[in-house]
Amino acid sequence: LSSTSIILAYLNYLGLEIVGKMSIVICIISMSPFIIMVLIGIPKVDPSRWFELPEEGASSGKAGWEDSGWLPLANVWGVLWRPLLNNLFWNLNSFDSGANFSGDTRDPGKNFPLGMFYGVILVGMSYFIPLVIAIGATDSLQSDWVDGYLAVAATQIGGRWLGAWTVFASG
C-alpha cells in the first residue's frame, strides 16, 4: 500500500501531464473487465430476467436492512428505495470537486457544465449497462445480489479470470 502511494506521489510530482495520462491508463484498467463482461454477456442476455420480482415469502423484503430513520424502508415493485437512493448519491458524489479545475479551463461557463453533463451520463452508464447485462445473463436470484456479487456474475459470464480481473479492477 505504501509503495503504491509513493509511486502515485512521484507521478504527481512529475507534473499534470503525466498525471492526466496515468489517469487514463488507470481508467482503462479499471473499466476493461466491465466492458469485456458486457461484450461476452450480450449474447447470453434473457431480457425477461430484467422484470422478475422476488418470489413471495423468499425473504422478508428487508435484505438485512434495519427499518429505522426518517425515510421508511419502502419496498415498492421489489425495490428497496432508501438503499438505492443512498447508493446513487454515494456513487455520484464528488462531481462538485471538478470546480477546483474550472480556473484552468478555457471558457469554463460553457465547458464546465457540458463536461459535468457528459460526466454524469458516462458514470451512470458505466454502472447501468454492466448491471443490466449481469442481471440478464445470469440465473441469480435477487437475494443473491449482495456486496461484491458483480464479481460472481462476471465469473458466471466470462469465467474465473474475468471474475478475478473484476475484483482487481474494483479495488
Short mmCIF file of N, CA and C in Angstrom, two decimals:
data_model
loop_
_atom_site.label_atom_id
_atom_site.label_comp_id
_atom_site.label_asym_id
_atom_site.label_seq_id
_atom_site.Cartn_x
_atom_site.Cartn_y
_atom_site.Cartn_z
N LEU A 1 0.83 -1.19 0.00
CA LEU A 1 0.00 0.00 0.00
C LEU A 1 0.87 1.26 0.00
N SER A 2 1.90 1.25 0.81
CA SER A 2 2.76 2.43 0.85
C SER A 2 3.55 2.59 -0.44
N SER A 3 3.92 1.48 -1.09
CA SER A 3 4.64 1.59 -2.36
C SER A 3 3.74 2.20 -3.43
N THR A 4 2.44 1.85 -3.42
CA THR A 4 1.50 2.46 -4.36
C THR A 4 1.39 3.95 -4.11
N SER A 5 1.32 4.35 -2.85
CA SER A 5 1.24 5.77 -2.51
C SER A 5 2.50 6.51 -2.95
N ILE A 6 3.65 5.90 -2.77
CA ILE A 6 4.91 6.53 -3.17
C ILE A 6 4.96 6.69 -4.69
N ILE A 7 4.56 5.66 -5.42
CA ILE A 7 4.56 5.73 -6.89
C ILE A 7 3.61 6.82 -7.37
N LEU A 8 2.39 6.87 -6.81
CA LEU A 8 1.43 7.89 -7.23
C LEU A 8 1.88 9.29 -6.83
N ALA A 9 2.53 9.43 -5.68
CA ALA A 9 3.06 10.74 -5.27
C ALA A 9 4.17 11.18 -6.22
N TYR A 10 5.03 10.24 -6.63
CA TYR A 10 6.09 10.57 -7.58
C TYR A 10 5.52 11.01 -8.92
N LEU A 11 4.49 10.30 -9.40
CA LEU A 11 3.85 10.70 -10.66
C LEU A 11 3.24 12.09 -10.53
N ASN A 12 2.65 12.38 -9.39
CA ASN A 12 2.09 13.70 -9.14
C ASN A 12 3.18 14.76 -9.16
N TYR A 13 4.33 14.43 -8.60
CA TYR A 13 5.47 15.33 -8.58
C TYR A 13 5.97 15.65 -9.99
N LEU A 14 5.88 14.67 -10.91
CA LEU A 14 6.36 14.86 -12.27
C LEU A 14 5.55 15.87 -13.07
N GLY A 15 4.30 16.07 -12.70
CA GLY A 15 3.53 17.11 -13.36
C GLY A 15 2.16 16.66 -13.80
N LEU A 16 1.37 17.64 -14.20
CA LEU A 16 -0.03 17.43 -14.53
C LEU A 16 -0.21 16.57 -15.78
N GLU A 17 0.67 16.70 -16.74
CA GLU A 17 0.53 15.94 -17.99
C GLU A 17 0.64 14.43 -17.74
N ILE A 18 1.62 14.02 -16.96
CA ILE A 18 1.78 12.59 -16.67
C ILE A 18 0.64 12.09 -15.79
N VAL A 19 0.14 12.94 -14.89
CA VAL A 19 -1.00 12.56 -14.05
C VAL A 19 -2.22 12.32 -14.92
N GLY A 20 -2.44 13.19 -15.91
CA GLY A 20 -3.57 13.01 -16.82
C GLY A 20 -3.46 11.73 -17.62
N LYS A 21 -2.26 11.45 -18.13
CA LYS A 21 -2.07 10.22 -18.91
C LYS A 21 -2.23 8.97 -18.04
N MET A 22 -1.70 9.01 -16.83
CA MET A 22 -1.84 7.86 -15.93
C MET A 22 -3.29 7.68 -15.48
N SER A 23 -4.03 8.76 -15.35
CA SER A 23 -5.45 8.66 -15.01
C SER A 23 -6.21 7.93 -16.10
N ILE A 24 -5.84 8.18 -17.35
CA ILE A 24 -6.48 7.48 -18.47
C ILE A 24 -6.11 6.00 -18.43
N VAL A 25 -4.85 5.68 -18.15
CA VAL A 25 -4.43 4.28 -18.07
C VAL A 25 -5.16 3.56 -16.95
N ILE A 26 -5.26 4.20 -15.78
CA ILE A 26 -5.97 3.59 -14.64
C ILE A 26 -7.44 3.40 -14.97
N CYS A 27 -8.04 4.37 -15.67
CA CYS A 27 -9.44 4.24 -16.08
C CYS A 27 -9.63 3.06 -17.01
N ILE A 28 -8.74 2.90 -17.96
CA ILE A 28 -8.84 1.77 -18.90
C ILE A 28 -8.69 0.44 -18.17
N ILE A 29 -7.73 0.37 -17.24
CA ILE A 29 -7.52 -0.87 -16.49
C ILE A 29 -8.74 -1.19 -15.64
N SER A 30 -9.34 -0.19 -15.00
CA SER A 30 -10.46 -0.47 -14.11
C SER A 30 -11.78 -0.68 -14.85
N MET A 31 -11.94 -0.13 -16.04
CA MET A 31 -13.19 -0.30 -16.79
C MET A 31 -13.17 -1.50 -17.73
N SER A 32 -11.99 -1.97 -18.11
CA SER A 32 -11.90 -3.04 -19.11
C SER A 32 -12.60 -4.33 -18.73
N PRO A 33 -12.56 -4.82 -17.48
CA PRO A 33 -13.29 -6.06 -17.21
C PRO A 33 -14.81 -5.90 -17.37
N PHE A 34 -15.32 -4.72 -17.08
CA PHE A 34 -16.76 -4.50 -17.23
C PHE A 34 -17.14 -4.40 -18.71
N ILE A 35 -16.28 -3.80 -19.50
CA ILE A 35 -16.53 -3.74 -20.95
C ILE A 35 -16.49 -5.15 -21.54
N ILE A 36 -15.51 -5.94 -21.13
CA ILE A 36 -15.41 -7.33 -21.62
C ILE A 36 -16.61 -8.14 -21.15
N MET A 37 -17.03 -7.94 -19.90
CA MET A 37 -18.21 -8.66 -19.39
C MET A 37 -19.44 -8.31 -20.22
N VAL A 38 -19.59 -7.04 -20.58
CA VAL A 38 -20.74 -6.64 -21.40
C VAL A 38 -20.67 -7.31 -22.77
N LEU A 39 -19.49 -7.30 -23.40
CA LEU A 39 -19.36 -7.89 -24.74
C LEU A 39 -19.60 -9.40 -24.72
N ILE A 40 -19.07 -10.09 -23.70
CA ILE A 40 -19.28 -11.54 -23.61
C ILE A 40 -20.73 -11.84 -23.21
N GLY A 41 -21.31 -10.99 -22.37
CA GLY A 41 -22.64 -11.26 -21.83
C GLY A 41 -23.80 -10.92 -22.73
N ILE A 42 -23.61 -10.05 -23.71
CA ILE A 42 -24.72 -9.64 -24.58
C ILE A 42 -25.44 -10.83 -25.22
N PRO A 43 -24.72 -11.80 -25.80
CA PRO A 43 -25.45 -12.93 -26.40
C PRO A 43 -26.16 -13.83 -25.38
N LYS A 44 -25.78 -13.75 -24.10
CA LYS A 44 -26.36 -14.60 -23.08
C LYS A 44 -27.56 -13.95 -22.38
N VAL A 45 -27.90 -12.72 -22.72
CA VAL A 45 -28.94 -11.98 -22.01
C VAL A 45 -30.33 -12.52 -22.33
N ASP A 46 -31.10 -12.72 -21.28
CA ASP A 46 -32.52 -13.04 -21.38
C ASP A 46 -33.27 -11.82 -20.84
N PRO A 47 -33.84 -10.98 -21.71
CA PRO A 47 -34.48 -9.74 -21.26
C PRO A 47 -35.60 -9.94 -20.25
N SER A 48 -36.22 -11.11 -20.22
CA SER A 48 -37.29 -11.34 -19.24
C SER A 48 -36.76 -11.31 -17.81
N ARG A 49 -35.46 -11.58 -17.62
CA ARG A 49 -34.86 -11.56 -16.28
C ARG A 49 -34.88 -10.15 -15.68
N TRP A 50 -34.90 -9.13 -16.53
CA TRP A 50 -34.88 -7.75 -16.04
C TRP A 50 -36.16 -7.39 -15.28
N PHE A 51 -37.24 -8.09 -15.55
CA PHE A 51 -38.53 -7.74 -14.99
C PHE A 51 -39.02 -8.72 -13.93
N GLU A 52 -38.17 -9.66 -13.52
CA GLU A 52 -38.56 -10.62 -12.50
C GLU A 52 -38.59 -9.96 -11.13
N LEU A 53 -39.62 -10.28 -10.37
CA LEU A 53 -39.74 -9.81 -9.00
C LEU A 53 -39.36 -10.93 -8.06
N PRO A 54 -38.96 -10.61 -6.84
CA PRO A 54 -38.62 -11.69 -5.91
C PRO A 54 -39.83 -12.55 -5.61
N GLU A 55 -39.59 -13.83 -5.33
CA GLU A 55 -40.68 -14.75 -5.03
C GLU A 55 -41.31 -14.37 -3.70
N GLU A 56 -42.60 -14.58 -3.59
CA GLU A 56 -43.31 -14.31 -2.34
C GLU A 56 -42.77 -15.22 -1.25
N GLY A 57 -42.50 -14.66 -0.11
CA GLY A 57 -42.02 -15.44 1.02
C GLY A 57 -40.55 -15.83 0.92
N ALA A 58 -39.87 -15.42 -0.16
CA ALA A 58 -38.46 -15.78 -0.31
C ALA A 58 -37.60 -15.05 0.72
N SER A 59 -38.01 -13.85 1.08
CA SER A 59 -37.30 -13.09 2.10
C SER A 59 -38.28 -12.12 2.74
N SER A 60 -37.85 -11.49 3.79
CA SER A 60 -38.73 -10.54 4.46
C SER A 60 -38.82 -9.23 3.71
N GLY A 61 -38.05 -9.09 2.65
CA GLY A 61 -38.07 -7.85 1.88
C GLY A 61 -37.14 -6.80 2.46
N LYS A 62 -36.47 -7.11 3.54
CA LYS A 62 -35.59 -6.14 4.17
C LYS A 62 -34.13 -6.39 3.81
N ALA A 63 -33.80 -7.58 3.39
CA ALA A 63 -32.45 -7.93 2.95
C ALA A 63 -31.40 -7.52 3.96
N GLY A 64 -31.72 -7.64 5.27
CA GLY A 64 -30.76 -7.30 6.29
C GLY A 64 -30.70 -5.82 6.63
N TRP A 65 -31.53 -5.02 6.04
CA TRP A 65 -31.53 -3.58 6.31
C TRP A 65 -32.43 -3.30 7.50
N GLU A 66 -31.99 -2.44 8.36
CA GLU A 66 -32.77 -2.07 9.53
C GLU A 66 -33.79 -1.02 9.13
N ASP A 67 -35.03 -1.22 9.53
CA ASP A 67 -36.11 -0.29 9.17
C ASP A 67 -36.19 0.83 10.21
N SER A 68 -35.26 1.77 10.11
CA SER A 68 -35.27 2.90 11.02
C SER A 68 -34.86 4.14 10.24
N GLY A 69 -34.98 5.28 10.86
CA GLY A 69 -34.62 6.53 10.21
C GLY A 69 -35.86 7.27 9.77
N TRP A 70 -35.65 8.46 9.27
CA TRP A 70 -36.79 9.31 8.90
C TRP A 70 -37.41 8.91 7.57
N LEU A 71 -36.67 8.21 6.72
CA LEU A 71 -37.22 7.72 5.46
C LEU A 71 -37.49 6.23 5.61
N PRO A 72 -38.74 5.83 5.55
CA PRO A 72 -39.04 4.40 5.76
C PRO A 72 -38.42 3.54 4.67
N LEU A 73 -38.20 2.29 5.00
CA LEU A 73 -37.62 1.33 4.06
C LEU A 73 -38.73 0.81 3.16
N ALA A 74 -39.05 1.57 2.13
CA ALA A 74 -40.16 1.23 1.24
C ALA A 74 -39.70 0.18 0.23
N ASN A 75 -40.49 -0.88 0.12
CA ASN A 75 -40.23 -1.94 -0.84
C ASN A 75 -41.36 -1.86 -1.87
N VAL A 76 -41.16 -1.04 -2.91
CA VAL A 76 -42.16 -0.84 -3.94
C VAL A 76 -41.63 -1.45 -5.23
N TRP A 77 -42.40 -2.32 -5.86
CA TRP A 77 -42.02 -3.03 -7.09
C TRP A 77 -40.76 -3.87 -6.88
N GLY A 78 -40.56 -4.36 -5.66
CA GLY A 78 -39.40 -5.19 -5.38
C GLY A 78 -38.10 -4.41 -5.22
N VAL A 79 -38.19 -3.08 -5.08
CA VAL A 79 -37.00 -2.23 -4.96
C VAL A 79 -36.99 -1.62 -3.56
N LEU A 80 -35.87 -1.77 -2.87
CA LEU A 80 -35.68 -1.09 -1.59
C LEU A 80 -35.15 0.31 -1.90
N TRP A 81 -36.00 1.30 -1.84
CA TRP A 81 -35.69 2.63 -2.36
C TRP A 81 -34.66 3.38 -1.54
N ARG A 82 -34.69 3.27 -0.22
CA ARG A 82 -33.72 4.02 0.59
C ARG A 82 -32.29 3.58 0.28
N PRO A 83 -31.96 2.28 0.29
CA PRO A 83 -30.59 1.90 -0.07
C PRO A 83 -30.24 2.25 -1.52
N LEU A 84 -31.22 2.16 -2.43
CA LEU A 84 -30.95 2.51 -3.83
C LEU A 84 -30.58 3.98 -3.94
N LEU A 85 -31.37 4.85 -3.33
CA LEU A 85 -31.06 6.29 -3.39
C LEU A 85 -29.75 6.60 -2.69
N ASN A 86 -29.47 5.94 -1.58
CA ASN A 86 -28.21 6.14 -0.88
C ASN A 86 -27.03 5.78 -1.79
N ASN A 87 -27.13 4.64 -2.48
CA ASN A 87 -26.05 4.23 -3.39
C ASN A 87 -25.91 5.18 -4.55
N LEU A 88 -27.02 5.65 -5.11
CA LEU A 88 -26.94 6.60 -6.22
C LEU A 88 -26.23 7.88 -5.80
N PHE A 89 -26.61 8.42 -4.66
CA PHE A 89 -25.96 9.65 -4.20
C PHE A 89 -24.50 9.41 -3.88
N TRP A 90 -24.19 8.27 -3.27
CA TRP A 90 -22.81 7.96 -2.93
C TRP A 90 -21.95 7.81 -4.19
N ASN A 91 -22.45 7.09 -5.18
CA ASN A 91 -21.67 6.82 -6.39
C ASN A 91 -21.54 8.02 -7.30
N LEU A 92 -22.45 8.97 -7.17
CA LEU A 92 -22.35 10.19 -7.99
C LEU A 92 -21.80 11.35 -7.17
N ASN A 93 -21.20 11.04 -6.04
CA ASN A 93 -20.62 12.04 -5.17
C ASN A 93 -19.32 12.59 -5.78
N SER A 94 -18.91 13.73 -5.36
CA SER A 94 -17.63 14.36 -5.71
C SER A 94 -17.60 15.02 -7.07
N PHE A 95 -18.73 15.11 -7.76
CA PHE A 95 -18.72 15.86 -9.01
C PHE A 95 -18.45 17.33 -8.75
N ASP A 96 -18.79 17.82 -7.57
CA ASP A 96 -18.53 19.21 -7.23
C ASP A 96 -17.04 19.49 -7.10
N SER A 97 -16.22 18.45 -6.90
CA SER A 97 -14.77 18.63 -6.81
C SER A 97 -14.18 19.11 -8.12
N GLY A 98 -14.86 18.88 -9.21
CA GLY A 98 -14.37 19.35 -10.50
C GLY A 98 -14.29 20.86 -10.59
N ALA A 99 -15.02 21.55 -9.73
CA ALA A 99 -14.98 23.01 -9.72
C ALA A 99 -13.59 23.53 -9.39
N ASN A 100 -12.77 22.71 -8.74
CA ASN A 100 -11.40 23.12 -8.43
C ASN A 100 -10.59 23.37 -9.70
N PHE A 101 -10.99 22.75 -10.80
CA PHE A 101 -10.24 22.88 -12.05
C PHE A 101 -10.88 23.88 -13.02
N SER A 102 -11.96 24.50 -12.61
CA SER A 102 -12.65 25.40 -13.54
C SER A 102 -11.79 26.59 -13.93
N GLY A 103 -10.88 27.01 -13.05
CA GLY A 103 -9.99 28.12 -13.38
C GLY A 103 -8.97 27.76 -14.45
N ASP A 104 -8.71 26.48 -14.63
CA ASP A 104 -7.74 26.01 -15.63
C ASP A 104 -8.41 25.63 -16.94
N THR A 105 -9.68 25.94 -17.08
CA THR A 105 -10.45 25.53 -18.25
C THR A 105 -10.73 26.73 -19.14
N ARG A 106 -10.58 26.53 -20.44
CA ARG A 106 -10.98 27.57 -21.39
C ARG A 106 -12.49 27.68 -21.41
N ASP A 107 -13.00 28.86 -21.30
CA ASP A 107 -14.43 29.15 -21.31
C ASP A 107 -15.18 28.25 -20.32
N PRO A 108 -14.87 28.40 -19.02
CA PRO A 108 -15.48 27.50 -18.03
C PRO A 108 -17.00 27.63 -17.94
N GLY A 109 -17.55 28.77 -18.28
CA GLY A 109 -19.00 28.93 -18.23
C GLY A 109 -19.72 28.02 -19.21
N LYS A 110 -19.04 27.66 -20.31
CA LYS A 110 -19.63 26.76 -21.30
C LYS A 110 -19.12 25.32 -21.12
N ASN A 111 -17.82 25.15 -21.00
CA ASN A 111 -17.21 23.83 -20.99
C ASN A 111 -17.43 23.06 -19.69
N PHE A 112 -17.45 23.77 -18.55
CA PHE A 112 -17.61 23.07 -17.28
C PHE A 112 -18.98 22.42 -17.15
N PRO A 113 -20.09 23.13 -17.40
CA PRO A 113 -21.40 22.44 -17.33
C PRO A 113 -21.54 21.32 -18.36
N LEU A 114 -20.97 21.52 -19.54
CA LEU A 114 -21.04 20.48 -20.57
C LEU A 114 -20.26 19.24 -20.13
N GLY A 115 -19.08 19.45 -19.57
CA GLY A 115 -18.28 18.33 -19.06
C GLY A 115 -18.96 17.61 -17.92
N MET A 116 -19.59 18.36 -17.03
CA MET A 116 -20.33 17.75 -15.91
C MET A 116 -21.51 16.93 -16.44
N PHE A 117 -22.21 17.46 -17.42
CA PHE A 117 -23.34 16.74 -18.01
C PHE A 117 -22.89 15.41 -18.60
N TYR A 118 -21.84 15.45 -19.42
CA TYR A 118 -21.34 14.22 -20.03
C TYR A 118 -20.75 13.28 -18.97
N GLY A 119 -20.11 13.83 -17.95
CA GLY A 119 -19.54 13.00 -16.89
C GLY A 119 -20.60 12.23 -16.13
N VAL A 120 -21.70 12.90 -15.79
CA VAL A 120 -22.79 12.21 -15.08
C VAL A 120 -23.38 11.10 -15.94
N ILE A 121 -23.56 11.38 -17.23
CA ILE A 121 -24.10 10.36 -18.14
C ILE A 121 -23.13 9.17 -18.25
N LEU A 122 -21.84 9.43 -18.42
CA LEU A 122 -20.87 8.35 -18.55
C LEU A 122 -20.78 7.51 -17.26
N VAL A 123 -20.79 8.16 -16.10
CA VAL A 123 -20.74 7.42 -14.85
C VAL A 123 -22.01 6.59 -14.68
N GLY A 124 -23.15 7.20 -14.97
CA GLY A 124 -24.41 6.45 -14.87
C GLY A 124 -24.44 5.24 -15.78
N MET A 125 -23.99 5.40 -17.00
CA MET A 125 -23.98 4.29 -17.95
C MET A 125 -22.95 3.23 -17.57
N SER A 126 -21.83 3.66 -16.96
CA SER A 126 -20.82 2.68 -16.56
C SER A 126 -21.32 1.80 -15.41
N TYR A 127 -22.32 2.25 -14.68
CA TYR A 127 -22.98 1.41 -13.67
C TYR A 127 -24.14 0.63 -14.30
N PHE A 128 -24.96 1.31 -15.08
CA PHE A 128 -26.20 0.74 -15.57
C PHE A 128 -25.99 -0.40 -16.56
N ILE A 129 -25.16 -0.20 -17.57
CA ILE A 129 -25.00 -1.20 -18.63
C ILE A 129 -24.43 -2.52 -18.09
N PRO A 130 -23.33 -2.53 -17.31
CA PRO A 130 -22.87 -3.82 -16.77
C PRO A 130 -23.90 -4.50 -15.87
N LEU A 131 -24.65 -3.72 -15.09
CA LEU A 131 -25.66 -4.33 -14.23
C LEU A 131 -26.79 -4.96 -15.04
N VAL A 132 -27.24 -4.28 -16.09
CA VAL A 132 -28.30 -4.82 -16.93
C VAL A 132 -27.84 -6.11 -17.59
N ILE A 133 -26.61 -6.14 -18.07
CA ILE A 133 -26.07 -7.35 -18.70
C ILE A 133 -25.92 -8.45 -17.66
N ALA A 134 -25.38 -8.12 -16.47
CA ALA A 134 -25.18 -9.13 -15.44
C ALA A 134 -26.51 -9.73 -14.96
N ILE A 135 -27.52 -8.89 -14.83
CA ILE A 135 -28.83 -9.40 -14.40
C ILE A 135 -29.43 -10.29 -15.48
N GLY A 136 -29.33 -9.87 -16.73
CA GLY A 136 -29.94 -10.63 -17.82
C GLY A 136 -29.18 -11.87 -18.23
N ALA A 137 -27.88 -11.93 -17.95
CA ALA A 137 -27.07 -13.05 -18.44
C ALA A 137 -26.82 -14.12 -17.38
N THR A 138 -27.29 -13.91 -16.16
CA THR A 138 -27.09 -14.91 -15.11
C THR A 138 -28.45 -15.37 -14.59
N ASP A 139 -28.44 -16.49 -13.91
CA ASP A 139 -29.67 -17.03 -13.33
C ASP A 139 -29.77 -16.72 -11.84
N SER A 140 -29.16 -15.66 -11.40
CA SER A 140 -29.12 -15.31 -9.98
C SER A 140 -30.47 -14.78 -9.52
N LEU A 141 -30.77 -15.07 -8.27
CA LEU A 141 -31.97 -14.52 -7.64
C LEU A 141 -31.65 -13.13 -7.10
N GLN A 142 -32.69 -12.33 -6.86
CA GLN A 142 -32.45 -11.01 -6.29
C GLN A 142 -31.76 -11.10 -4.94
N SER A 143 -32.08 -12.11 -4.17
CA SER A 143 -31.47 -12.25 -2.84
C SER A 143 -29.98 -12.57 -2.93
N ASP A 144 -29.50 -13.03 -4.08
CA ASP A 144 -28.07 -13.31 -4.25
C ASP A 144 -27.24 -12.04 -4.38
N TRP A 145 -27.86 -10.96 -4.80
CA TRP A 145 -27.14 -9.73 -5.09
C TRP A 145 -26.82 -8.99 -3.79
N VAL A 146 -25.64 -9.27 -3.28
CA VAL A 146 -25.11 -8.61 -2.09
C VAL A 146 -23.80 -7.95 -2.48
N ASP A 147 -23.13 -7.34 -1.53
CA ASP A 147 -21.87 -6.67 -1.81
C ASP A 147 -20.90 -7.61 -2.52
N GLY A 148 -20.32 -7.15 -3.60
CA GLY A 148 -19.33 -7.93 -4.32
C GLY A 148 -19.89 -8.95 -5.30
N TYR A 149 -21.21 -8.98 -5.47
CA TYR A 149 -21.78 -10.02 -6.31
C TYR A 149 -21.53 -9.79 -7.81
N LEU A 150 -21.19 -8.58 -8.19
CA LEU A 150 -20.90 -8.34 -9.61
C LEU A 150 -19.69 -9.16 -10.06
N ALA A 151 -18.74 -9.40 -9.16
CA ALA A 151 -17.60 -10.26 -9.49
C ALA A 151 -18.05 -11.70 -9.69
N VAL A 152 -19.03 -12.16 -8.90
CA VAL A 152 -19.58 -13.50 -9.08
C VAL A 152 -20.29 -13.58 -10.43
N ALA A 153 -21.05 -12.54 -10.77
CA ALA A 153 -21.73 -12.51 -12.07
C ALA A 153 -20.72 -12.51 -13.21
N ALA A 154 -19.63 -11.75 -13.04
CA ALA A 154 -18.58 -11.74 -14.08
C ALA A 154 -17.97 -13.13 -14.24
N THR A 155 -17.81 -13.85 -13.13
CA THR A 155 -17.29 -15.23 -13.19
C THR A 155 -18.26 -16.13 -13.94
N GLN A 156 -19.56 -15.99 -13.68
CA GLN A 156 -20.56 -16.80 -14.37
C GLN A 156 -20.61 -16.48 -15.85
N ILE A 157 -20.39 -15.24 -16.22
CA ILE A 157 -20.48 -14.82 -17.62
C ILE A 157 -19.21 -15.16 -18.39
N GLY A 158 -18.04 -14.84 -17.83
CA GLY A 158 -16.81 -14.99 -18.60
C GLY A 158 -15.81 -15.97 -18.06
N GLY A 159 -16.01 -16.47 -16.87
CA GLY A 159 -15.06 -17.41 -16.29
C GLY A 159 -14.33 -16.80 -15.10
N ARG A 160 -13.51 -17.65 -14.46
CA ARG A 160 -12.79 -17.22 -13.24
C ARG A 160 -11.85 -16.06 -13.51
N TRP A 161 -11.22 -16.04 -14.69
CA TRP A 161 -10.28 -14.96 -14.99
C TRP A 161 -10.98 -13.61 -15.01
N LEU A 162 -12.21 -13.55 -15.53
CA LEU A 162 -12.94 -12.29 -15.59
C LEU A 162 -13.41 -11.87 -14.20
N GLY A 163 -13.82 -12.84 -13.37
CA GLY A 163 -14.19 -12.53 -12.00
C GLY A 163 -13.01 -11.98 -11.21
N ALA A 164 -11.85 -12.60 -11.37
CA ALA A 164 -10.64 -12.12 -10.67
C ALA A 164 -10.25 -10.74 -11.17
N TRP A 165 -10.35 -10.51 -12.47
CA TRP A 165 -9.98 -9.21 -13.03
C TRP A 165 -10.96 -8.14 -12.54
N THR A 166 -12.23 -8.49 -12.38
CA THR A 166 -13.21 -7.55 -11.87
C THR A 166 -12.89 -7.15 -10.44
N VAL A 167 -12.51 -8.12 -9.62
CA VAL A 167 -12.13 -7.83 -8.24
C VAL A 167 -10.89 -6.93 -8.22
N PHE A 168 -9.90 -7.24 -9.04
CA PHE A 168 -8.69 -6.43 -9.11
C PHE A 168 -9.00 -5.01 -9.53
N ALA A 169 -9.82 -4.86 -10.57
CA ALA A 169 -10.14 -3.54 -11.09
C ALA A 169 -11.00 -2.73 -10.13
N SER A 170 -11.74 -3.40 -9.28
CA SER A 170 -12.62 -2.70 -8.35
C SER A 170 -11.88 -2.14 -7.16
N GLY A 171 -10.70 -2.61 -6.92
CA GLY A 171 -10.18 -2.11 -5.72
C GLY A 171 -8.81 -2.01 -5.37
#
